[in-house]
């Protein structure tokens, strides 16, 4: 396997020559040369430009280069140089705060006046401070006891919106015949609606117990945590005769890291620092559909 990387600048605006110069200059200070592999291109929504590094770029160096790009309203991605776009066969992604704009459990909790308490646990879990996702989810769901099931529909209709580029990402993935997998530590009520709305081939999530039209504060069956997300991706790839090296994975929280680790391209979307640090691509400026520019 090659040791160098392909760097991809992504931006909503034309990429400035000053950014390119600054990146090359900073890389030289690390003893790394960046070679342009073509000029700036645009697909009408985003601008992109690619470079090859002379050697591997370490994590701390990547973060410095990403910070530099961010100062120019651009995102910087680090892709394996031997990755062939035609080898990508699967798109696997998280739901809450990745595909959509909210954490569904926090919004449901708002109907009991427990939103701040639940959100506090959610944030700590996504930052990686609470390691046991299953216990975290049980604690949060317990606070939903007594909520009328109609609240789920209200959250979906009134508060849930696909994040920028989500619709275009799914359409582009389908055009490329990618197998689309939505794996969530959230709830099947929402993943099933999004499957129908956006056309996911497969969805996996947790099922809230509902009795007499109200949430009981319990989850039915096995909880979908970080390990389960990774297992569903592995099973999907095995079914297709490939491995997760043939997948793009997208997430924002610590429980996405197992799924993202070892995938062909891992994308952190508006993510927690622990996720951005480990991901190949970190999207803070561009929308979800910019991932398609990584497999042109």
PDB file of C-alpha atoms in Angstrom:
ATOM      1  CA  UNK A   1       0.000   0.000   0.000  1.00  0.00           C
ATOM      2  CA  UNK A   2       1.247   3.478  -0.832  1.00  0.00           C
ATOM      3  CA  UNK A   3       2.350   5.626   2.074  1.00  0.00           C
ATOM      4  CA  UNK A   4       1.328   8.997   0.675  1.00  0.00           C
ATOM      5  CA  UNK A   5      -2.127  10.495   0.502  1.00  0.00           C
ATOM      6  CA  UNK A   6      -4.402  12.416  -1.821  1.00  0.00           C
ATOM      7  CA  UNK A   7      -5.480  15.746  -0.350  1.00  0.00           C
ATOM      8  CA  UNK A   8      -8.792  17.184  -1.508  1.00  0.00           C
ATOM      9  CA  UNK A   9      -9.835  20.772  -0.797  1.00  0.00           C
ATOM     10  CA  UNK A  10     -13.619  21.263  -0.795  1.00  0.00           C
ATOM     11  CA  UNK A  11     -15.314  24.644  -0.686  1.00  0.00           C
ATOM     12  CA  UNK A  12     -18.585  26.375  -1.502  1.00  0.00           C
ATOM     13  CA  UNK A  13     -16.542  29.267  -2.917  1.00  0.00           C
ATOM     14  CA  UNK A  14     -13.719  29.352  -5.479  1.00  0.00           C
ATOM     15  CA  UNK A  15     -10.550  28.084  -3.795  1.00  0.00           C
ATOM     16  CA  UNK A  16      -8.113  30.930  -3.309  1.00  0.00           C
ATOM     17  CA  UNK A  17      -4.547  30.766  -4.541  1.00  0.00           C
ATOM     18  CA  UNK A  18      -3.499  32.036  -1.120  1.00  0.00           C
ATOM     19  CA  UNK A  19      -4.968  28.917   0.521  1.00  0.00           C
ATOM     20  CA  UNK A  20      -3.112  26.628  -1.884  1.00  0.00           C
ATOM     21  CA  UNK A  21       0.143  28.508  -1.283  1.00  0.00           C
ATOM     22  CA  UNK A  22      -0.374  28.452   2.488  1.00  0.00           C
ATOM     23  CA  UNK A  23      -1.070  24.698   2.534  1.00  0.00           C
ATOM     24  CA  UNK A  24       1.998  23.926   0.445  1.00  0.00           C
ATOM     25  CA  UNK A  25       4.137  26.177   2.611  1.00  0.00           C
ATOM     26  CA  UNK A  26       2.875  24.602   5.843  1.00  0.00           C
ATOM     27  CA  UNK A  27       3.416  21.103   4.438  1.00  0.00           C
ATOM     28  CA  UNK A  28       6.993  21.987   3.502  1.00  0.00           C
ATOM     29  CA  UNK A  29       7.617  22.908   7.122  1.00  0.00           C
ATOM     30  CA  UNK A  30       6.648  19.289   7.922  1.00  0.00           C
ATOM     31  CA  UNK A  31       9.087  18.048   5.269  1.00  0.00           C
ATOM     32  CA  UNK A  32       6.200  17.151   2.941  1.00  0.00           C
ATOM     33  CA  UNK A  33       5.718  18.251  -0.669  1.00  0.00           C
ATOM     34  CA  UNK A  34       2.232  18.670  -2.116  1.00  0.00           C
ATOM     35  CA  UNK A  35       1.934  18.110  -5.884  1.00  0.00           C
ATOM     36  CA  UNK A  36      -1.140  19.383  -7.702  1.00  0.00           C
ATOM     37  CA  UNK A  37      -2.877  16.680  -9.754  1.00  0.00           C
ATOM     38  CA  UNK A  38      -5.013  19.058 -11.773  1.00  0.00           C
ATOM     39  CA  UNK A  39      -6.618  22.418 -11.543  1.00  0.00           C
ATOM     40  CA  UNK A  40      -9.609  23.566  -9.603  1.00  0.00           C
ATOM     41  CA  UNK A  41     -12.921  22.018 -10.665  1.00  0.00           C
ATOM     42  CA  UNK A  42     -16.555  22.724  -9.828  1.00  0.00           C
ATOM     43  CA  UNK A  43     -19.716  20.631 -10.021  1.00  0.00           C
ATOM     44  CA  UNK A  44     -21.941  23.686  -9.716  1.00  0.00           C
ATOM     45  CA  UNK A  45     -22.354  23.331  -5.927  1.00  0.00           C
ATOM     46  CA  UNK A  46     -18.787  22.970  -4.685  1.00  0.00           C
ATOM     47  CA  UNK A  47     -15.241  23.646  -5.784  1.00  0.00           C
ATOM     48  CA  UNK A  48     -12.526  21.049  -5.358  1.00  0.00           C
ATOM     49  CA  UNK A  49      -8.809  20.685  -5.959  1.00  0.00           C
ATOM     50  CA  UNK A  50      -6.531  17.653  -5.479  1.00  0.00           C
ATOM     51  CA  UNK A  51      -2.916  17.194  -4.438  1.00  0.00           C
ATOM     52  CA  UNK A  52      -0.610  14.240  -3.769  1.00  0.00           C
ATOM     53  CA  UNK A  53       1.594  14.271  -0.678  1.00  0.00           C
ATOM     54  CA  UNK A  54       5.195  13.074  -0.925  1.00  0.00           C
ATOM     55  CA  UNK A  55       4.816  11.045   2.262  1.00  0.00           C
ATOM     56  CA  UNK A  56       2.307  10.152   4.973  1.00  0.00           C
ATOM     57  CA  UNK A  57       0.843  13.063   6.925  1.00  0.00           C
ATOM     58  CA  UNK A  58       0.508  12.427  10.662  1.00  0.00           C
ATOM     59  CA  UNK A  59      -2.613  13.229  12.672  1.00  0.00           C
ATOM     60  CA  UNK A  60      -1.264  16.377  14.358  1.00  0.00           C
ATOM     61  CA  UNK A  61      -0.057  17.679  10.999  1.00  0.00           C
ATOM     62  CA  UNK A  62      -3.430  16.955   9.397  1.00  0.00           C
ATOM     63  CA  UNK A  63      -5.186  18.957  12.073  1.00  0.00           C
ATOM     64  CA  UNK A  64      -2.930  21.948  11.482  1.00  0.00           C
ATOM     65  CA  UNK A  65      -3.600  21.790   7.741  1.00  0.00           C
ATOM     66  CA  UNK A  66      -7.351  21.449   8.335  1.00  0.00           C
ATOM     67  CA  UNK A  67      -7.339  24.465  10.625  1.00  0.00           C
ATOM     68  CA  UNK A  68      -5.526  26.424   7.939  1.00  0.00           C
ATOM     69  CA  UNK A  69      -8.116  25.405   5.329  1.00  0.00           C
ATOM     70  CA  UNK A  70     -10.920  26.327   7.716  1.00  0.00           C
ATOM     71  CA  UNK A  71      -9.555  29.866   7.878  1.00  0.00           C
ATOM     72  CA  UNK A  72     -10.387  30.049   4.157  1.00  0.00           C
ATOM     73  CA  UNK A  73     -13.892  28.563   4.593  1.00  0.00           C
ATOM     74  CA  UNK A  74     -12.715  25.277   3.102  1.00  0.00           C
ATOM     75  CA  UNK A  75     -12.605  21.653   4.218  1.00  0.00           C
ATOM     76  CA  UNK A  76      -9.574  19.424   3.734  1.00  0.00           C
ATOM     77  CA  UNK A  77      -9.766  15.669   3.184  1.00  0.00           C
ATOM     78  CA  UNK A  78      -7.010  13.043   3.269  1.00  0.00           C
ATOM     79  CA  UNK A  79      -7.762  10.063   1.043  1.00  0.00           C
ATOM     80  CA  UNK A  80      -5.708   6.903   0.527  1.00  0.00           C
ATOM     81  CA  UNK A  81      -3.850   7.370  -2.741  1.00  0.00           C
ATOM     82  CA  UNK A  82      -4.527   3.801  -3.883  1.00  0.00           C
ATOM     83  CA  UNK A  83      -8.297   4.113  -3.383  1.00  0.00           C
ATOM     84  CA  UNK A  84     -10.154   3.585  -6.664  1.00  0.00           C
ATOM     85  CA  UNK A  85     -13.549   5.328  -6.850  1.00  0.00           C
ATOM     86  CA  UNK A  86     -15.059   2.410  -8.754  1.00  0.00           C
ATOM     87  CA  UNK A  87     -14.255   0.128  -5.810  1.00  0.00           C
ATOM     88  CA  UNK A  88     -16.622   2.014  -3.487  1.00  0.00           C
ATOM     89  CA  UNK A  89     -19.839   0.013  -3.290  1.00  0.00           C
ATOM     90  CA  UNK A  90     -21.506   1.013  -0.008  1.00  0.00           C
ATOM     91  CA  UNK A  91     -22.567   4.265   1.673  1.00  0.00           C
ATOM     92  CA  UNK A  92     -23.178   3.752   5.397  1.00  0.00           C
ATOM     93  CA  UNK A  93     -24.175   6.635   7.619  1.00  0.00           C
ATOM     94  CA  UNK A  94     -25.440   7.679  11.017  1.00  0.00           C
ATOM     95  CA  UNK A  95     -28.792   9.457  11.364  1.00  0.00           C
ATOM     96  CA  UNK A  96     -28.991  11.946  14.260  1.00  0.00           C
ATOM     97  CA  UNK A  97     -26.910  15.107  13.648  1.00  0.00           C
ATOM     98  CA  UNK A  98     -25.383  13.477  10.540  1.00  0.00           C
ATOM     99  CA  UNK A  99     -28.145  12.772   8.056  1.00  0.00           C
ATOM    100  CA  UNK A 100     -30.594  14.994   9.935  1.00  0.00           C
ATOM    101  CA  UNK A 101     -30.378  18.235  11.889  1.00  0.00           C
ATOM    102  CA  UNK A 102     -31.487  17.001  15.330  1.00  0.00           C
ATOM    103  CA  UNK A 103     -30.954  14.376  17.998  1.00  0.00           C
ATOM    104  CA  UNK A 104     -34.424  12.817  17.935  1.00  0.00           C
ATOM    105  CA  UNK A 105     -34.280  11.623  21.541  1.00  0.00           C
ATOM    106  CA  UNK A 106     -33.583  15.144  22.776  1.00  0.00           C
ATOM    107  CA  UNK A 107     -36.595  16.502  20.900  1.00  0.00           C
ATOM    108  CA  UNK A 108     -38.906  13.747  22.175  1.00  0.00           C
ATOM    109  CA  UNK A 109     -37.725  14.559  25.703  1.00  0.00           C
ATOM    110  CA  UNK A 110     -38.860  18.134  25.166  1.00  0.00           C
ATOM    111  CA  UNK A 111     -42.438  16.849  25.492  1.00  0.00           C
ATOM    112  CA  UNK A 112     -41.720  15.857  29.114  1.00  0.00           C
ATOM    113  CA  UNK A 113     -39.667  18.906  30.048  1.00  0.00           C
ATOM    114  CA  UNK A 114     -36.567  16.676  30.170  1.00  0.00           C
ATOM    115  CA  UNK A 115     -34.794  17.948  27.061  1.00  0.00           C
ATOM    116  CA  UNK A 116     -31.846  19.536  28.868  1.00  0.00           C
ATOM    117  CA  UNK A 117     -31.277  16.465  31.044  1.00  0.00           C
ATOM    118  CA  UNK A 118     -31.369  14.107  28.056  1.00  0.00           C
ATOM    119  CA  UNK A 119     -29.307  16.432  25.842  1.00  0.00           C
ATOM    120  CA  UNK A 120     -26.586  16.595  28.486  1.00  0.00           C
ATOM    121  CA  UNK A 121     -26.218  12.800  28.431  1.00  0.00           C
ATOM    122  CA  UNK A 122     -26.391  12.752  24.615  1.00  0.00           C
ATOM    123  CA  UNK A 123     -23.594  15.306  24.299  1.00  0.00           C
ATOM    124  CA  UNK A 124     -21.340  13.533  26.777  1.00  0.00           C
ATOM    125  CA  UNK A 125     -21.895  10.260  24.931  1.00  0.00           C
ATOM    126  CA  UNK A 126     -21.150  11.736  21.506  1.00  0.00           C
ATOM    127  CA  UNK A 127     -17.976  13.352  22.842  1.00  0.00           C
ATOM    128  CA  UNK A 128     -16.884   9.943  24.072  1.00  0.00           C
ATOM    129  CA  UNK A 129     -17.030  10.862  27.758  1.00  0.00           C
ATOM    130  CA  UNK A 130     -19.677   8.210  28.478  1.00  0.00           C
ATOM    131  CA  UNK A 131     -18.200   5.004  27.063  1.00  0.00           C
ATOM    132  CA  UNK A 132     -21.168   2.641  27.449  1.00  0.00           C
ATOM    133  CA  UNK A 133     -23.639   3.718  24.765  1.00  0.00           C
ATOM    134  CA  UNK A 134     -26.184   1.068  25.747  1.00  0.00           C
ATOM    135  CA  UNK A 135     -26.354   2.304  29.337  1.00  0.00           C
ATOM    136  CA  UNK A 136     -26.457   5.904  28.109  1.00  0.00           C
ATOM    137  CA  UNK A 137     -29.396   5.131  25.828  1.00  0.00           C
ATOM    138  CA  UNK A 138     -31.297   3.263  28.552  1.00  0.00           C
ATOM    139  CA  UNK A 139     -30.856   6.210  30.921  1.00  0.00           C
ATOM    140  CA  UNK A 140     -32.148   8.658  28.335  1.00  0.00           C
ATOM    141  CA  UNK A 141     -35.051   6.527  27.125  1.00  0.00           C
ATOM    142  CA  UNK A 142     -36.167   6.021  30.750  1.00  0.00           C
ATOM    143  CA  UNK A 143     -36.754   9.771  30.897  1.00  0.00           C
ATOM    144  CA  UNK A 144     -39.247   9.452  28.027  1.00  0.00           C
ATOM    145  CA  UNK A 145     -41.680   7.331  30.035  1.00  0.00           C
ATOM    146  CA  UNK A 146     -45.246   8.538  29.627  1.00  0.00           C
ATOM    147  CA  UNK A 147     -44.701  10.533  26.430  1.00  0.00           C
ATOM    148  CA  UNK A 148     -47.607  10.049  24.031  1.00  0.00           C
ATOM    149  CA  UNK A 149     -46.605   8.247  20.860  1.00  0.00           C
ATOM    150  CA  UNK A 150     -48.005  11.148  18.811  1.00  0.00           C
ATOM    151  CA  UNK A 151     -44.934  13.129  19.908  1.00  0.00           C
ATOM    152  CA  UNK A 152     -42.810  11.045  17.531  1.00  0.00           C
ATOM    153  CA  UNK A 153     -44.843  12.196  14.541  1.00  0.00           C
ATOM    154  CA  UNK A 154     -44.689  15.791  15.794  1.00  0.00           C
ATOM    155  CA  UNK A 155     -40.892  15.626  16.037  1.00  0.00           C
ATOM    156  CA  UNK A 156     -40.646  14.193  12.521  1.00  0.00           C
ATOM    157  CA  UNK A 157     -43.032  16.672  10.960  1.00  0.00           C
ATOM    158  CA  UNK A 158     -42.113  19.850  12.837  1.00  0.00           C
ATOM    159  CA  UNK A 159     -38.454  19.563  13.842  1.00  0.00           C
ATOM    160  CA  UNK A 160     -36.622  16.994  11.740  1.00  0.00           C
ATOM    161  CA  UNK A 161     -34.966  18.189   8.537  1.00  0.00           C
ATOM    162  CA  UNK A 162     -32.366  16.481   6.345  1.00  0.00           C
ATOM    163  CA  UNK A 163     -29.013  18.198   6.679  1.00  0.00           C
ATOM    164  CA  UNK A 164     -27.702  20.221   3.699  1.00  0.00           C
ATOM    165  CA  UNK A 165     -26.860  17.965   0.777  1.00  0.00           C
ATOM    166  CA  UNK A 166     -28.581  14.869   2.199  1.00  0.00           C
ATOM    167  CA  UNK A 167     -31.128  14.542  -0.607  1.00  0.00           C
ATOM    168  CA  UNK A 168     -28.448  15.100  -3.268  1.00  0.00           C
ATOM    169  CA  UNK A 169     -26.105  12.619  -1.573  1.00  0.00           C
ATOM    170  CA  UNK A 170     -28.685   9.826  -1.639  1.00  0.00           C
ATOM    171  CA  UNK A 171     -29.638  10.602  -5.232  1.00  0.00           C
ATOM    172  CA  UNK A 172     -25.979  10.562  -6.280  1.00  0.00           C
ATOM    173  CA  UNK A 173     -25.323   7.329  -4.404  1.00  0.00           C
ATOM    174  CA  UNK A 174     -28.255   5.688  -6.156  1.00  0.00           C
ATOM    175  CA  UNK A 175     -27.000   6.912  -9.546  1.00  0.00           C
ATOM    176  CA  UNK A 176     -23.694   5.204  -8.759  1.00  0.00           C
ATOM    177  CA  UNK A 177     -25.550   2.034  -7.677  1.00  0.00           C
ATOM    178  CA  UNK A 178     -24.125   2.264  -4.160  1.00  0.00           C
ATOM    179  CA  UNK A 179     -25.838   0.190  -1.484  1.00  0.00           C
ATOM    180  CA  UNK A 180     -27.151   2.747   1.028  1.00  0.00           C
ATOM    181  CA  UNK A 181     -27.275   1.803   4.710  1.00  0.00           C
ATOM    182  CA  UNK A 182     -28.617   3.989   7.521  1.00  0.00           C
ATOM    183  CA  UNK A 183     -27.382   2.713  10.900  1.00  0.00           C
ATOM    184  CA  UNK A 184     -28.567   4.613  13.937  1.00  0.00           C
ATOM    185  CA  UNK A 185     -28.458   4.526  17.708  1.00  0.00           C
ATOM    186  CA  UNK A 186     -31.763   6.374  17.372  1.00  0.00           C
ATOM    187  CA  UNK A 187     -35.168   4.948  16.652  1.00  0.00           C
ATOM    188  CA  UNK A 188     -36.877   2.900  13.966  1.00  0.00           C
ATOM    189  CA  UNK A 189     -39.837   5.291  13.820  1.00  0.00           C
ATOM    190  CA  UNK A 190     -37.549   7.862  12.190  1.00  0.00           C
ATOM    191  CA  UNK A 191     -35.234   5.598  10.189  1.00  0.00           C
ATOM    192  CA  UNK A 192     -38.188   3.930   8.498  1.00  0.00           C
ATOM    193  CA  UNK A 193     -39.695   7.254   7.463  1.00  0.00           C
ATOM    194  CA  UNK A 194     -36.310   8.403   6.123  1.00  0.00           C
ATOM    195  CA  UNK A 195     -35.917   5.113   4.249  1.00  0.00           C
ATOM    196  CA  UNK A 196     -39.174   5.802   2.462  1.00  0.00           C
ATOM    197  CA  UNK A 197     -38.411   9.499   1.909  1.00  0.00           C
ATOM    198  CA  UNK A 198     -34.785   9.225   0.748  1.00  0.00           C
ATOM    199  CA  UNK A 199     -34.603   5.691  -0.628  1.00  0.00           C
ATOM    200  CA  UNK A 200     -32.159   3.918   1.677  1.00  0.00           C
ATOM    201  CA  UNK A 201     -31.754   0.247   0.817  1.00  0.00           C
ATOM    202  CA  UNK A 202     -31.482  -0.765   4.478  1.00  0.00           C
ATOM    203  CA  UNK A 203     -31.962   0.839   7.899  1.00  0.00           C
ATOM    204  CA  UNK A 204     -31.098  -0.391  11.404  1.00  0.00           C
ATOM    205  CA  UNK A 205     -32.048   1.338  14.655  1.00  0.00           C
ATOM    206  CA  UNK A 206     -33.632   0.867  18.075  1.00  0.00           C
ATOM    207  CA  UNK A 207     -37.334   0.240  18.729  1.00  0.00           C
ATOM    208  CA  UNK A 208     -39.131   2.177  21.448  1.00  0.00           C
ATOM    209  CA  UNK A 209     -41.659   0.180  23.455  1.00  0.00           C
ATOM    210  CA  UNK A 210     -45.144   1.689  23.193  1.00  0.00           C
ATOM    211  CA  UNK A 211     -48.080   0.449  25.293  1.00  0.00           C
ATOM    212  CA  UNK A 212     -51.555   2.013  25.240  1.00  0.00           C
ATOM    213  CA  UNK A 213     -50.268   4.784  22.993  1.00  0.00           C
ATOM    214  CA  UNK A 214     -47.487   5.892  25.348  1.00  0.00           C
ATOM    215  CA  UNK A 215     -43.735   5.322  25.579  1.00  0.00           C
ATOM    216  CA  UNK A 216     -42.818   3.013  28.463  1.00  0.00           C
ATOM    217  CA  UNK A 217     -39.264   4.300  28.825  1.00  0.00           C
ATOM    218  CA  UNK A 218     -37.809   1.050  27.481  1.00  0.00           C
ATOM    219  CA  UNK A 219     -36.166  -0.170  24.284  1.00  0.00           C
ATOM    220  CA  UNK A 220     -37.209  -3.462  22.716  1.00  0.00           C
ATOM    221  CA  UNK A 221     -34.560  -6.023  21.743  1.00  0.00           C
ATOM    222  CA  UNK A 222     -30.826  -5.540  21.346  1.00  0.00           C
ATOM    223  CA  UNK A 223     -29.576  -1.972  21.369  1.00  0.00           C
ATOM    224  CA  UNK A 224     -27.816  -0.665  18.267  1.00  0.00           C
ATOM    225  CA  UNK A 225     -24.569   0.788  19.603  1.00  0.00           C
ATOM    226  CA  UNK A 226     -21.225   1.507  17.953  1.00  0.00           C
ATOM    227  CA  UNK A 227     -20.239  -2.160  17.721  1.00  0.00           C
ATOM    228  CA  UNK A 228     -23.627  -3.061  16.231  1.00  0.00           C
ATOM    229  CA  UNK A 229     -23.309  -0.313  13.616  1.00  0.00           C
ATOM    230  CA  UNK A 230     -19.961  -1.745  12.553  1.00  0.00           C
ATOM    231  CA  UNK A 231     -21.373  -5.277  12.526  1.00  0.00           C
ATOM    232  CA  UNK A 232     -24.282  -4.260  10.287  1.00  0.00           C
ATOM    233  CA  UNK A 233     -21.830  -2.632   7.871  1.00  0.00           C
ATOM    234  CA  UNK A 234     -19.596  -5.711   7.848  1.00  0.00           C
ATOM    235  CA  UNK A 235     -22.600  -7.966   7.222  1.00  0.00           C
ATOM    236  CA  UNK A 236     -23.807  -5.762   4.381  1.00  0.00           C
ATOM    237  CA  UNK A 237     -20.376  -5.779   2.755  1.00  0.00           C
ATOM    238  CA  UNK A 238     -20.110  -9.569   3.132  1.00  0.00           C
ATOM    239  CA  UNK A 239     -23.493  -9.917   1.432  1.00  0.00           C
ATOM    240  CA  UNK A 240     -22.176  -7.847  -1.471  1.00  0.00           C
ATOM    241  CA  UNK A 241     -18.897  -9.768  -1.633  1.00  0.00           C
ATOM    242  CA  UNK A 242     -16.713  -6.892  -0.450  1.00  0.00           C
ATOM    243  CA  UNK A 243     -15.330  -5.429   2.795  1.00  0.00           C
ATOM    244  CA  UNK A 244     -15.705  -2.110   4.609  1.00  0.00           C
ATOM    245  CA  UNK A 245     -12.665  -0.940   2.631  1.00  0.00           C
ATOM    246  CA  UNK A 246     -15.220  -0.633  -0.172  1.00  0.00           C
ATOM    247  CA  UNK A 247     -17.466   1.688   1.856  1.00  0.00           C
ATOM    248  CA  UNK A 248     -17.864   5.379   2.569  1.00  0.00           C
ATOM    249  CA  UNK A 249     -18.891   5.860   6.197  1.00  0.00           C
ATOM    250  CA  UNK A 250     -20.295   9.059   7.697  1.00  0.00           C
ATOM    251  CA  UNK A 251     -20.898  10.040  11.315  1.00  0.00           C
ATOM    252  CA  UNK A 252     -20.548  12.735  13.937  1.00  0.00           C
ATOM    253  CA  UNK A 253     -20.203  11.026  17.327  1.00  0.00           C
ATOM    254  CA  UNK A 254     -17.920   8.666  19.197  1.00  0.00           C
ATOM    255  CA  UNK A 255     -20.261   5.727  18.676  1.00  0.00           C
ATOM    256  CA  UNK A 256     -19.646   5.989  14.911  1.00  0.00           C
ATOM    257  CA  UNK A 257     -15.899   5.440  15.190  1.00  0.00           C
ATOM    258  CA  UNK A 258     -15.905   1.631  15.128  1.00  0.00           C
ATOM    259  CA  UNK A 259     -17.951   1.683  11.923  1.00  0.00           C
ATOM    260  CA  UNK A 260     -15.764   4.383  10.378  1.00  0.00           C
ATOM    261  CA  UNK A 261     -12.415   2.816  11.287  1.00  0.00           C
ATOM    262  CA  UNK A 262     -10.939   0.890   8.360  1.00  0.00           C
ATOM    263  CA  UNK A 263     -13.549   2.004   5.847  1.00  0.00           C
ATOM    264  CA  UNK A 264     -12.517   3.187   2.398  1.00  0.00           C
ATOM    265  CA  UNK A 265     -13.337   6.806   3.201  1.00  0.00           C
ATOM    266  CA  UNK A 266     -14.537   7.991   6.615  1.00  0.00           C
ATOM    267  CA  UNK A 267     -16.341  11.335   6.741  1.00  0.00           C
ATOM    268  CA  UNK A 268     -16.935  13.305   9.943  1.00  0.00           C
ATOM    269  CA  UNK A 269     -19.886  15.660   9.423  1.00  0.00           C
ATOM    270  CA  UNK A 270     -20.117  18.673  11.769  1.00  0.00           C
ATOM    271  CA  UNK A 271     -18.529  16.241  14.193  1.00  0.00           C
ATOM    272  CA  UNK A 272     -17.097  16.080  17.677  1.00  0.00           C
ATOM    273  CA  UNK A 273     -13.288  16.632  17.829  1.00  0.00           C
ATOM    274  CA  UNK A 274     -12.583  12.986  18.685  1.00  0.00           C
ATOM    275  CA  UNK A 275     -14.305  11.958  15.439  1.00  0.00           C
ATOM    276  CA  UNK A 276     -12.796  14.654  13.199  1.00  0.00           C
ATOM    277  CA  UNK A 277      -9.310  13.763  14.370  1.00  0.00           C
ATOM    278  CA  UNK A 278      -9.672  10.152  13.214  1.00  0.00           C
ATOM    279  CA  UNK A 279     -11.696  10.684  10.033  1.00  0.00           C
ATOM    280  CA  UNK A 280     -10.275  10.927   6.514  1.00  0.00           C
ATOM    281  CA  UNK A 281     -12.591  13.826   5.715  1.00  0.00           C
ATOM    282  CA  UNK A 282     -14.095  16.412   8.040  1.00  0.00           C
ATOM    283  CA  UNK A 283     -16.995  18.445   6.633  1.00  0.00           C
ATOM    284  CA  UNK A 284     -17.563  21.716   8.469  1.00  0.00           C
ATOM    285  CA  UNK A 285     -18.103  24.003   5.475  1.00  0.00           C
ATOM    286  CA  UNK A 286     -19.626  21.806   2.782  1.00  0.00           C
ATOM    287  CA  UNK A 287     -22.786  19.678   2.711  1.00  0.00           C
ATOM    288  CA  UNK A 288     -23.138  15.911   2.833  1.00  0.00           C
ATOM    289  CA  UNK A 289     -23.244  15.559  -0.952  1.00  0.00           C
ATOM    290  CA  UNK A 290     -19.659  16.828  -1.220  1.00  0.00           C
ATOM    291  CA  UNK A 291     -18.719  13.237  -0.342  1.00  0.00           C
ATOM    292  CA  UNK A 292     -19.514  12.369  -3.958  1.00  0.00           C
ATOM    293  CA  UNK A 293     -16.560  14.537  -5.030  1.00  0.00           C
ATOM    294  CA  UNK A 294     -14.261  12.179  -3.152  1.00  0.00           C
ATOM    295  CA  UNK A 295     -15.221   9.379  -5.585  1.00  0.00           C
ATOM    296  CA  UNK A 296     -15.476  11.281  -8.887  1.00  0.00           C
TER     297      UNK A 296
END
